Short mmCIF file of C-alpha atoms in Angstrom, two decimals:
data_model
loop_
_atom_site.label_atom_id
_atom_site.label_comp_id
_atom_site.label_asym_id
_atom_site.label_seq_id
_atom_site.Cartn_x
_atom_site.Cartn_y
_atom_site.Cartn_z
CA MET A 1 0.00 0.00 0.00
CA PRO A 2 1.30 3.50 -0.73
CA GLY A 3 2.27 5.57 2.25
CA LEU A 4 3.01 9.19 2.95
CA ASP A 5 6.63 10.03 3.63
CA SER A 6 7.33 9.83 7.34
CA PRO A 7 9.18 12.58 9.25
CA ALA A 8 12.93 12.72 8.85
CA GLY A 9 14.85 10.09 10.79
CA PRO A 10 18.13 10.49 12.63
CA PRO A 11 20.41 13.30 11.35
CA THR A 12 23.10 10.79 10.32
CA PRO A 13 22.91 7.66 8.15
CA PRO A 14 22.68 4.29 9.89
CA VAL A 15 25.83 2.17 10.27
CA PRO A 16 25.78 -1.41 8.96
CA LEU A 17 26.60 -3.83 11.78
CA ALA A 18 28.90 -5.62 9.34
CA GLY A 19 30.98 -2.46 9.02
CA LEU A 20 31.44 -2.33 12.79
CA LEU A 21 32.38 -6.02 12.91
CA ALA A 22 35.02 -5.40 10.23
CA LEU A 23 37.01 -3.07 12.54
CA GLU A 24 39.80 -5.39 13.68
CA GLU A 25 40.91 -3.11 16.50
CA LEU A 26 37.60 -3.71 18.32
CA GLY A 27 37.77 -7.52 18.11
CA LEU A 28 33.98 -7.89 17.94
CA ARG A 29 32.53 -11.28 16.98
CA LEU A 30 29.01 -12.11 15.82
CA ILE A 31 27.89 -15.26 17.64
CA ALA A 32 24.13 -15.29 16.94
CA GLY A 33 21.57 -13.74 14.64
CA PRO A 34 21.98 -12.07 11.23
CA ALA A 35 24.77 -9.63 10.36
CA ASP A 36 22.66 -7.38 8.12
CA ALA A 37 21.35 -5.11 10.90
CA GLU A 38 21.74 -1.32 10.80
CA VAL A 39 22.73 0.67 13.90
CA LEU A 40 21.28 4.14 14.48
CA TRP A 41 22.92 4.79 17.84
CA VAL A 42 24.67 3.11 20.80
CA HIS A 43 23.22 2.70 24.29
CA THR A 44 24.72 1.09 27.41
CA SER A 45 22.45 -0.33 30.09
CA GLU A 46 22.71 -2.88 32.91
CA MET A 47 18.99 -2.77 33.68
CA ALA A 48 17.10 -6.03 33.87
CA ASP A 49 14.59 -4.57 31.37
CA PRO A 50 15.85 -1.55 29.38
CA TYR A 51 12.76 -1.56 27.13
CA PRO A 52 11.31 1.77 28.43
CA TYR A 53 14.54 3.61 27.60
CA LEU A 54 15.05 2.37 24.01
CA LEU A 55 13.97 4.27 20.90
CA GLY A 56 14.70 1.51 18.38
CA GLY A 57 17.73 0.90 16.22
CA GLU A 58 20.21 0.80 19.11
CA LEU A 59 23.26 -1.36 19.55
CA LEU A 60 22.66 -2.12 23.23
CA LEU A 61 25.84 -2.81 25.21
CA SER A 62 25.66 -4.78 28.45
CA ALA A 63 27.85 -6.92 30.71
CA GLY A 64 24.80 -8.86 31.95
CA VAL A 65 25.00 -7.66 35.57
CA LEU A 66 21.26 -8.25 36.14
CA LEU A 67 20.69 -10.90 33.46
CA THR A 68 18.51 -13.65 34.99
CA ASP A 69 15.99 -14.54 32.29
CA PRO A 70 17.70 -14.37 28.84
CA ASP A 71 14.57 -15.33 26.89
CA THR A 72 12.41 -12.56 28.35
CA TYR A 73 15.32 -10.10 28.14
CA VAL A 74 15.85 -10.71 24.40
CA ALA A 75 12.11 -10.73 23.66
CA ARG A 76 11.81 -7.27 25.23
CA LEU A 77 14.78 -5.95 23.23
CA VAL A 78 13.23 -7.19 19.99
CA GLU A 79 9.90 -5.65 20.97
CA ALA A 80 11.65 -2.30 21.59
CA GLY A 81 13.25 -2.45 18.14
CA ALA A 82 16.88 -2.81 19.22
CA ALA A 83 19.21 -3.42 16.27
CA ALA A 84 21.69 -5.67 18.07
CA LEU A 85 23.02 -6.69 21.49
CA GLY A 86 26.70 -6.33 22.37
CA PHE A 87 27.66 -8.52 25.35
CA GLY A 88 30.87 -7.78 27.22
CA VAL A 89 32.62 -10.79 28.74
CA ARG A 90 34.33 -10.44 32.09
CA PRO A 91 34.30 -9.45 34.84
CA VAL A 92 30.65 -10.57 35.34
CA HIS A 93 30.54 -13.50 32.89
CA ASP A 94 33.57 -15.41 31.64
CA THR A 95 31.71 -16.30 28.43
CA VAL A 96 28.48 -15.29 26.77
CA PRO A 97 25.73 -17.34 28.48
CA PRO A 98 24.53 -20.16 26.16
CA ALA A 99 20.91 -19.39 27.05
CA LEU A 100 21.42 -15.83 25.77
CA VAL A 101 22.95 -17.12 22.54
CA ALA A 102 20.00 -19.47 22.04
CA ALA A 103 17.45 -16.72 22.74
CA CYS A 104 19.08 -14.30 20.26
CA GLU A 105 19.17 -17.04 17.62
CA ARG A 106 15.51 -17.83 18.27
CA TYR A 107 14.34 -14.20 18.05
CA GLY A 108 16.71 -13.22 15.22
CA LEU A 109 18.53 -10.55 17.25
CA PRO A 110 22.21 -10.11 16.31
CA LEU A 111 24.42 -10.92 19.31
CA VAL A 112 27.98 -9.55 19.33
CA GLU A 113 30.65 -10.73 21.75
CA VAL A 114 32.75 -7.84 23.12
CA PRO A 115 36.21 -9.01 24.26
CA PRO A 116 37.56 -7.94 27.68
CA GLY A 117 40.06 -5.49 26.15
CA THR A 118 37.45 -3.44 24.28
CA PRO A 119 35.76 -0.66 26.31
CA PHE A 120 32.15 0.09 25.49
CA THR A 121 33.15 3.71 24.87
CA ALA A 122 35.50 2.55 22.09
CA ILE A 123 32.55 0.89 20.35
CA ALA A 124 30.44 4.04 20.66
CA ARG A 125 33.30 6.16 19.33
CA ALA A 126 33.72 3.79 16.37
CA VAL A 127 30.00 4.00 15.53
CA TRP A 128 30.07 7.81 15.59
CA GLY A 129 33.17 7.74 13.38
CA LEU A 130 31.47 5.48 10.84
CA MET A 131 28.40 7.72 10.90
CA ALA A 132 30.48 10.84 10.30
CA ALA A 133 32.22 9.19 7.35
CA ALA A 134 28.87 8.08 5.90
CA ARG A 135 27.44 11.57 6.38
CA HIS A 136 30.42 13.09 4.59
CA ARG A 137 29.96 10.71 1.66
CA GLU A 138 26.25 11.53 1.57
CA LEU A 139 26.85 15.29 1.50
CA ARG A 140 29.43 14.94 -1.25
CA ARG A 141 27.02 12.84 -3.30
CA VAL A 142 24.14 15.30 -2.83
CA THR A 143 26.37 18.24 -3.77
CA ARG A 144 27.60 16.54 -6.93
CA ALA A 145 24.04 15.55 -7.85
CA GLN A 146 22.84 19.13 -7.34
CA GLN A 147 25.56 20.43 -9.65
CA ALA A 148 24.67 17.86 -12.30
CA LEU A 149 20.96 18.68 -12.10
CA ALA A 150 21.61 22.43 -12.27
CA THR A 151 23.83 21.97 -15.31
CA ALA A 152 21.13 19.86 -16.97
CA ALA A 153 18.56 22.58 -16.27
CA ALA A 154 20.62 25.02 -18.34
CA ARG A 155 20.56 22.78 -21.44
CA PRO A 156 18.32 23.55 -24.45
CA ASP A 157 16.19 20.47 -23.55
CA PRO A 158 16.15 21.01 -19.77
CA ILE A 159 13.30 18.72 -18.64
CA PRO A 160 14.56 15.53 -20.35
CA ALA A 161 18.11 16.44 -19.27
CA VAL A 162 17.09 16.83 -15.62
CA LEU A 163 15.20 13.52 -15.69
CA HIS A 164 18.20 11.81 -17.26
CA GLN A 165 20.54 13.07 -14.54
CA LEU A 166 18.01 12.07 -11.88
CA ALA A 167 17.92 8.53 -13.29
CA VAL A 168 21.72 8.49 -13.18
CA TRP A 169 22.06 9.66 -9.58
CA LEU A 170 19.07 7.65 -8.36
CA PRO A 171 19.57 4.59 -10.59
CA GLY A 172 16.26 3.46 -12.03
CA ARG A 173 13.37 5.21 -13.76
CA ALA A 174 12.45 8.91 -13.52
CA ALA A 175 9.27 10.13 -15.21
CA LEU A 176 7.11 13.24 -15.37
CA LEU A 177 3.36 12.42 -15.29
CA THR A 178 0.35 14.58 -16.07
CA ALA A 179 -2.65 14.80 -13.74
CA ASP A 180 -4.24 12.03 -15.86
CA GLY A 181 -1.25 9.71 -15.41
CA GLU A 182 0.13 10.25 -18.92
CA GLU A 183 3.93 10.06 -19.18
CA LEU A 184 5.25 13.35 -20.60
CA HIS A 185 8.99 12.66 -20.31
CA ALA A 186 10.97 9.77 -18.87
CA ALA A 187 14.54 8.55 -18.48
CA GLY A 188 16.19 5.35 -17.30
CA ARG A 189 15.29 1.72 -17.81
CA PRO A 190 11.60 1.02 -18.46
CA PRO A 191 9.86 -0.52 -15.45
CA ALA A 192 7.80 -3.69 -15.41
CA PRO A 193 4.09 -3.18 -16.23
CA GLU A 194 3.02 -3.71 -12.61
CA VAL A 195 5.57 -1.12 -11.45
CA ARG A 196 4.39 1.40 -14.05
CA ALA A 197 0.79 0.90 -12.91
CA ALA A 198 1.80 1.30 -9.26
CA LEU A 199 3.63 4.57 -10.05
CA THR A 200 0.49 5.94 -11.72
CA ARG A 201 -1.61 5.00 -8.71
CA LEU A 202 0.96 6.53 -6.34
CA ALA A 203 0.97 9.83 -8.26
CA GLY A 204 -2.82 9.84 -8.01
CA VAL A 205 -2.75 10.15 -4.19
CA LEU A 206 -0.82 13.43 -4.33
CA ALA A 207 -2.55 16.75 -3.81
CA PRO A 208 -1.98 19.57 -6.33
CA ALA A 209 0.26 22.36 -5.06
CA GLY A 210 -1.58 24.78 -2.79
CA ARG A 211 -4.28 22.29 -1.76
CA PRO A 212 -4.50 20.16 1.39
CA GLY A 213 -2.98 16.71 1.07
CA PRO A 214 0.34 14.93 0.70
CA ALA A 215 3.08 16.45 -1.48
CA SER A 216 5.00 13.16 -1.67
CA ALA A 217 4.34 9.44 -1.23
CA THR A 218 6.24 6.15 -1.33
CA ASP A 219 5.49 2.50 -2.02
CA THR A 220 7.27 -0.81 -2.68
CA VAL A 221 6.33 -3.26 -5.43
CA GLY A 222 8.25 -6.47 -6.03
CA GLY A 223 11.33 -5.16 -4.28
CA CYS A 224 11.28 -1.93 -6.31
CA ARG A 225 11.16 1.31 -4.29
CA LEU A 226 8.65 3.83 -5.66
CA SER A 227 8.34 7.57 -4.93
CA ALA A 228 6.09 10.32 -6.22
CA TYR A 229 6.38 14.11 -5.74
CA ALA A 230 3.86 16.81 -6.67
CA LEU A 231 5.30 19.66 -8.75
CA GLY A 232 4.42 23.30 -8.25
CA GLY A 233 2.78 25.37 -10.97
CA GLY A 234 -0.84 24.32 -10.57
CA GLN A 235 -0.84 21.83 -13.48
CA GLY A 236 -1.09 18.64 -11.40
CA LEU A 237 2.25 17.33 -12.67
CA ALA A 238 4.08 14.68 -10.65
CA LEU A 239 7.63 13.37 -10.63
CA THR A 240 7.79 9.58 -10.17
CA LEU A 241 10.84 7.45 -9.34
CA ALA A 242 11.38 3.70 -9.38
CA THR A 243 14.69 2.47 -7.90
CA ASP A 244 16.08 -0.83 -6.67
CA HIS A 245 17.09 0.63 -3.31
CA ARG A 246 17.11 3.86 -1.33
CA GLU A 247 20.17 5.61 0.05
CA PRO A 248 20.53 8.49 2.52
CA GLY A 249 20.25 11.73 0.59
CA ASP A 250 17.94 10.37 -2.13
CA HIS A 251 15.01 12.43 -0.87
CA THR A 252 17.15 15.59 -0.94
CA VAL A 253 18.32 14.91 -4.51
CA ALA A 254 14.72 14.29 -5.59
CA GLY A 255 13.64 17.51 -3.85
CA ILE A 256 16.20 19.53 -5.81
CA ALA A 257 14.85 18.01 -9.03
CA VAL A 258 11.29 18.88 -7.98
CA VAL A 259 12.21 22.56 -7.53
CA LEU A 260 13.98 22.71 -10.90
CA LEU A 261 11.22 20.83 -12.75
CA SER A 262 8.54 23.04 -11.16
CA LEU A 263 10.34 26.09 -12.52
CA LEU A 264 11.00 24.57 -15.92
CA ALA A 265 7.44 23.26 -16.36
CA ALA A 266 5.75 26.50 -15.27
CA PRO A 267 3.45 27.54 -18.16
CA HIS A 268 3.41 30.89 -19.96
CA GLN A 269 6.38 32.47 -18.28
CA GLY A 270 6.61 36.17 -18.95
CA ALA A 271 9.93 37.88 -19.62
CA ASP A 272 10.38 38.83 -15.97
CA ALA A 273 9.60 35.32 -14.70
CA ALA A 274 11.90 33.79 -17.29
CA ASP A 275 14.71 36.09 -16.21
CA ARG A 276 14.19 35.18 -12.58
CA SER A 277 14.30 31.47 -13.39
CA ALA A 278 17.49 32.09 -15.36
CA ALA A 279 18.92 33.92 -12.35
CA LEU A 280 18.13 30.96 -10.11
CA VAL A 281 19.79 28.51 -12.50
CA ARG A 282 22.88 30.74 -12.81
CA LEU A 283 23.17 30.98 -9.04
CA LEU A 284 22.91 27.19 -8.81
CA LEU A 285 25.72 26.99 -11.34
CA GLY A 286 27.92 29.20 -9.15
CA ALA A 287 27.51 32.59 -10.84
CA ASP A 288 28.53 35.70 -8.92
CA PRO A 289 25.43 37.34 -7.36
CA ALA A 290 26.54 40.69 -8.77
CA ASP A 291 26.31 39.23 -12.27
CA VAL A 292 22.87 37.78 -11.59
CA ALA A 293 21.38 40.93 -10.03
CA PRO A 294 20.57 42.63 -13.41
CA LEU A 295 18.19 39.74 -14.20
CA LEU A 296 16.15 40.49 -11.07
CA HIS A 297 14.37 43.49 -12.50
CA GLY A 298 10.64 43.84 -12.85
CA ASP A 299 8.52 44.75 -9.88
CA GLY A 300 11.39 45.28 -7.36
CA PRO A 301 12.41 46.25 -4.77
CA TRP A 302 13.28 42.90 -3.20
CA THR A 303 12.91 41.54 0.32
CA VAL A 304 15.17 38.78 1.65
CA VAL A 305 13.52 36.40 4.13
CA HIS A 306 15.42 33.90 6.30
CA ALA A 307 13.36 31.13 7.89
CA ARG A 308 13.69 28.12 10.18
CA ARG A 309 11.11 25.52 11.16
CA SER A 310 9.63 26.39 14.55
CA ASP A 311 9.97 22.79 15.73
CA GLY A 312 13.70 22.73 14.94
CA THR A 313 13.47 20.13 12.17
CA ALA A 314 15.45 20.58 8.96
CA PRO A 315 13.14 21.50 6.06
CA ASP A 316 13.43 19.57 2.81
CA PRO A 317 13.25 21.36 -0.56
CA LEU A 318 9.54 20.59 -0.91
CA THR A 319 8.72 22.20 2.44
CA ALA A 320 10.95 25.17 1.60
CA GLY A 321 9.23 25.52 -1.77
CA ALA A 322 5.85 25.60 -0.05
CA LEU A 323 7.08 28.46 2.16
CA GLY A 324 8.24 30.35 -0.93
CA ALA A 325 4.83 29.88 -2.54
CA ALA A 326 3.12 31.19 0.59
CA LEU A 327 5.36 34.29 0.49
CA GLY A 328 4.73 34.76 -3.23
CA SER A 329 8.09 33.70 -4.65
CA ALA A 330 9.64 30.71 -6.44
CA LEU A 331 13.16 31.93 -5.62
CA VAL A 332 13.96 29.68 -2.66
CA ASP A 333 17.25 28.40 -1.25
CA ALA A 334 16.35 25.39 0.88
CA GLY A 335 19.67 25.42 2.79
CA ARG A 336 21.24 22.36 4.40
CA GLU A 337 20.54 20.87 7.81
CA ALA A 338 20.77 23.70 10.36
CA GLU A 339 21.07 26.45 7.71
CA ALA A 340 18.13 28.78 7.26
CA VAL A 341 15.86 28.68 4.24
CA ARG A 342 16.23 31.87 2.22
CA VAL A 343 13.49 33.34 0.04
CA LEU A 344 13.85 36.29 -2.34
CA VAL A 345 10.45 38.01 -2.42
CA PRO A 346 9.64 40.58 -5.16
CA GLY A 347 7.92 43.84 -4.33
CA ALA A 348 7.66 45.87 -1.16
CA GLY A 349 4.65 44.09 0.28
CA ARG A 350 4.46 43.29 3.98
CA ILE A 351 5.85 39.91 5.00
CA THR A 352 3.39 38.04 7.21
CA PRO A 353 4.05 35.26 9.77
CA GLN A 354 3.75 31.71 8.45
CA PRO A 355 2.48 28.79 10.59
CA GLY A 356 5.28 26.45 11.63
CA TRP A 357 8.06 28.90 10.72
CA THR A 358 10.23 31.51 12.43
CA LEU A 359 11.01 34.34 10.01
CA GLY A 360 13.49 37.20 9.75
CA ALA A 361 12.95 39.71 6.94
CA SER A 362 15.08 42.50 5.54
CA ALA A 363 13.69 45.87 4.57
CA PRO A 364 12.82 46.06 0.84
CA GLY A 365 15.75 47.18 -1.28
CA PRO A 366 17.20 47.21 -4.79
CA ALA A 367 18.76 44.16 -6.43
CA ASP A 368 22.27 45.57 -6.12
CA ALA A 369 21.92 45.65 -2.30
CA LEU A 370 20.89 42.01 -1.88
CA GLY A 371 24.09 41.14 -0.01
CA GLU A 372 23.36 43.67 2.75
CA ALA A 373 19.69 42.63 2.81
CA ASP A 374 20.75 39.00 3.26
CA THR A 375 22.89 39.95 6.28
CA ARG A 376 20.06 41.96 7.84
CA ALA A 377 17.57 39.16 7.29
CA ALA A 378 19.94 36.74 9.06
CA ARG A 379 20.19 39.14 12.03
CA ALA A 380 16.42 39.50 12.11
CA LEU A 381 16.00 35.71 12.18
CA GLY A 382 18.48 35.45 15.04
CA ARG A 383 16.50 37.99 17.03
CA ALA A 384 13.20 36.23 16.20
CA THR A 385 14.67 32.93 17.43
CA ALA A 386 15.99 34.51 20.62
CA THR A 387 12.72 36.29 21.44
CA ARG A 388 10.50 33.41 20.23
CA ALA A 389 8.70 35.77 17.86
CA PRO A 390 7.19 34.29 14.68
CA LEU A 391 8.53 37.20 12.61
CA VAL A 392 11.06 40.01 13.07
CA ALA A 393 11.39 42.50 10.22
CA ASP A 394 14.46 44.68 9.87
CA THR A 395 13.66 48.35 9.58
CA PRO A 396 15.64 51.20 8.00
CA VAL A 397 17.31 53.77 10.23
CA THR A 398 14.63 56.24 11.33
CA GLY A 399 13.97 58.78 14.05
CA LEU A 400 16.86 60.71 15.57
CA ALA A 401 19.42 58.32 14.08
CA ALA A 402 18.24 59.25 10.58
CA LEU A 403 19.04 62.91 11.27
CA LEU A 404 22.77 62.22 11.67
CA PRO A 405 24.82 63.36 8.64
CA PRO A 406 25.69 60.08 6.88
CA GLY A 407 29.29 60.98 6.01
CA PRO A 408 30.58 62.21 9.42
CA ALA A 409 28.44 59.66 11.27
CA ALA A 410 29.89 56.78 9.27
CA ASP A 411 33.44 58.07 9.76
CA ARG A 412 32.87 58.37 13.51
CA ALA A 413 31.36 54.86 13.60
CA ARG A 414 34.35 53.34 11.79
CA THR A 415 36.78 55.05 14.15
CA LEU A 416 34.84 54.06 17.25
CA LEU A 417 34.42 50.41 16.23
CA ALA A 418 37.86 49.95 14.65
CA PRO A 419 39.30 47.90 17.58
CA LEU A 420 36.59 45.25 17.18
CA THR A 421 36.79 42.20 14.94
CA GLU A 422 33.68 41.30 12.92
CA PRO A 423 32.59 38.51 15.34
CA LEU A 424 32.98 40.88 18.30
CA ALA A 425 31.07 43.68 16.54
CA GLU A 426 28.27 41.27 15.56
CA THR A 427 28.04 39.97 19.14
CA LEU A 428 27.92 43.52 20.50
CA ARG A 429 25.22 44.50 17.99
CA CYS A 430 23.11 41.46 18.90
CA TRP A 431 23.62 41.95 22.66
CA LEU A 432 22.58 45.61 22.51
CA SER A 433 19.55 44.85 20.33
CA LEU A 434 18.40 42.30 22.93
CA HIS A 435 18.82 44.73 25.84
CA GLY A 436 21.92 43.06 27.25
CA SER A 437 20.36 39.62 27.67
CA TRP A 438 23.08 36.96 27.82
CA ASP A 439 20.73 34.04 27.22
CA ARG A 440 18.84 35.53 24.29
CA THR A 441 22.06 36.68 22.65
CA ALA A 442 23.46 33.16 23.01
CA VAL A 443 20.35 31.71 21.35
CA SER A 444 20.45 34.28 18.55
CA LEU A 445 24.13 33.62 17.76
CA SER A 446 23.98 29.85 18.46
CA VAL A 447 26.81 30.03 21.00
CA HIS A 448 27.14 29.37 24.75
CA ARG A 449 26.17 32.19 27.10
CA ASN A 450 29.70 32.15 28.55
CA THR A 451 31.03 32.85 25.06
CA VAL A 452 28.75 35.90 24.89
CA ARG A 453 30.04 37.11 28.27
CA GLN A 454 33.65 36.69 27.18
CA ARG A 455 33.10 38.51 23.90
CA ILE A 456 31.27 41.43 25.52
CA ALA A 457 33.99 41.72 28.16
CA ARG A 458 36.54 41.75 25.35
CA CYS A 459 34.58 44.49 23.58
CA GLY A 460 34.60 46.61 26.70
CA ALA A 461 38.35 46.14 27.14
CA LEU A 462 39.19 46.93 23.50
CA LEU A 463 36.94 49.97 23.42
CA GLY A 464 38.08 51.16 26.85
CA THR A 465 34.51 51.89 27.90
CA ASP A 466 31.99 50.86 30.53
CA LEU A 467 29.28 48.93 28.70
CA ASP A 468 26.97 49.28 31.70
CA ASP A 469 26.81 53.04 30.98
CA MET A 470 23.64 53.87 29.02
CA ASP A 471 25.32 56.76 27.23
CA VAL A 472 28.07 54.42 26.04
CA ARG A 473 25.54 51.83 24.91
CA THR A 474 23.54 54.45 23.01
CA GLU A 475 26.60 55.75 21.17
CA LEU A 476 27.73 52.25 20.27
CA TRP A 477 24.25 51.30 19.06
CA LEU A 478 24.09 54.38 16.81
CA ALA A 479 27.55 53.55 15.48
CA LEU A 480 26.59 49.96 14.73
CA ARG A 481 23.45 51.16 12.95
CA GLN A 482 25.61 53.17 10.56
CA GLU A 483 27.17 49.97 9.19
#
């Protein structure tokens, strides 16, 4: 049966148990159960029943201090979803208890013997090392796939070229279907008839962009992994994929293709919209923003919006694209992991809060000032995060500060702030904007509160001023606003 995509799993790829067993320095030995398990994390427990404290996917390490009923113990581990059991011999048990071996064999739980010379912490460290290596490989693969897809999007036949690259990076079949299930374009090896029929049915459960319902869905038919993604543009188009297996990063690669195909398949693009799509493709290909800015004409000015999910989860390209649509723009940078989503919104309209998001918005400005607007939007998002506000919008200098002569004021600001490095100046700016709150500044800058204290103390020493003095704070704030 087709199913909606579940929320993102752990932030790092799972580690094959076989890869851990292959590390000779650990001396681990599989003595029961299959070796094809995947480990999501490591947990150590000597409880008689650790079931309530397991999330599933763990390599549970134990020396069997309270092991009295191996059969019940293993049954509970399997029920909790543990990936494998690592049993340390000595000093409690000279060998792995035969009853435990028999129970693991009976329930199909991998049982690994840990020799006396291998600390449990060494096993945990090895798992984290394997995860980091796998994550690095995944990021490299996603980056290379993104470059290949962006290059394909710049070809004269962009839609077939993008589908071809998608079928290369996600080996199998990639196809673009109409709302009626007709195949417009396809690349890769033709699927079996039952797989083709299943892909059509899977695409049929998707909701058109802008309407309630799933934006993606998955299924498995005869060992073939199927995926379907709704494209933007209001035409009911869907991207379908049929692959022999799934790897970490596949969903991200598919999401990049969805964004590109949504842009490329958008009907009746005017000159302005075409230029903006060209600007996006050029940026994806590594063009200098200054060279791309002339393409962003039209209704300007432009507002830069930085956004993070309110629940702290990393948004995928589809979620980021939905945010862009809600803000009225297809120019979306989905970011990576903890990075913020960035949206370039045309016009000077008011940015409104969006459910499930924390937003920071720049003031509207011309295309040639997008770099400064990007910096101000990032600062606004930091302040929104620190104050738990759904939206903070940067505002131009107004009031008494606007009356200062720009030339002399800027010169005075540069002289006053000259002793400070950029990180110190940014910390001081954030700290002053948040009324001297250590905790909120730490949240805004994603650093420890002690780091904020040290930086502010350093600012005071370099400037030779008392930062508790309101006159000093006011002068510094005006100087920082001149930047």
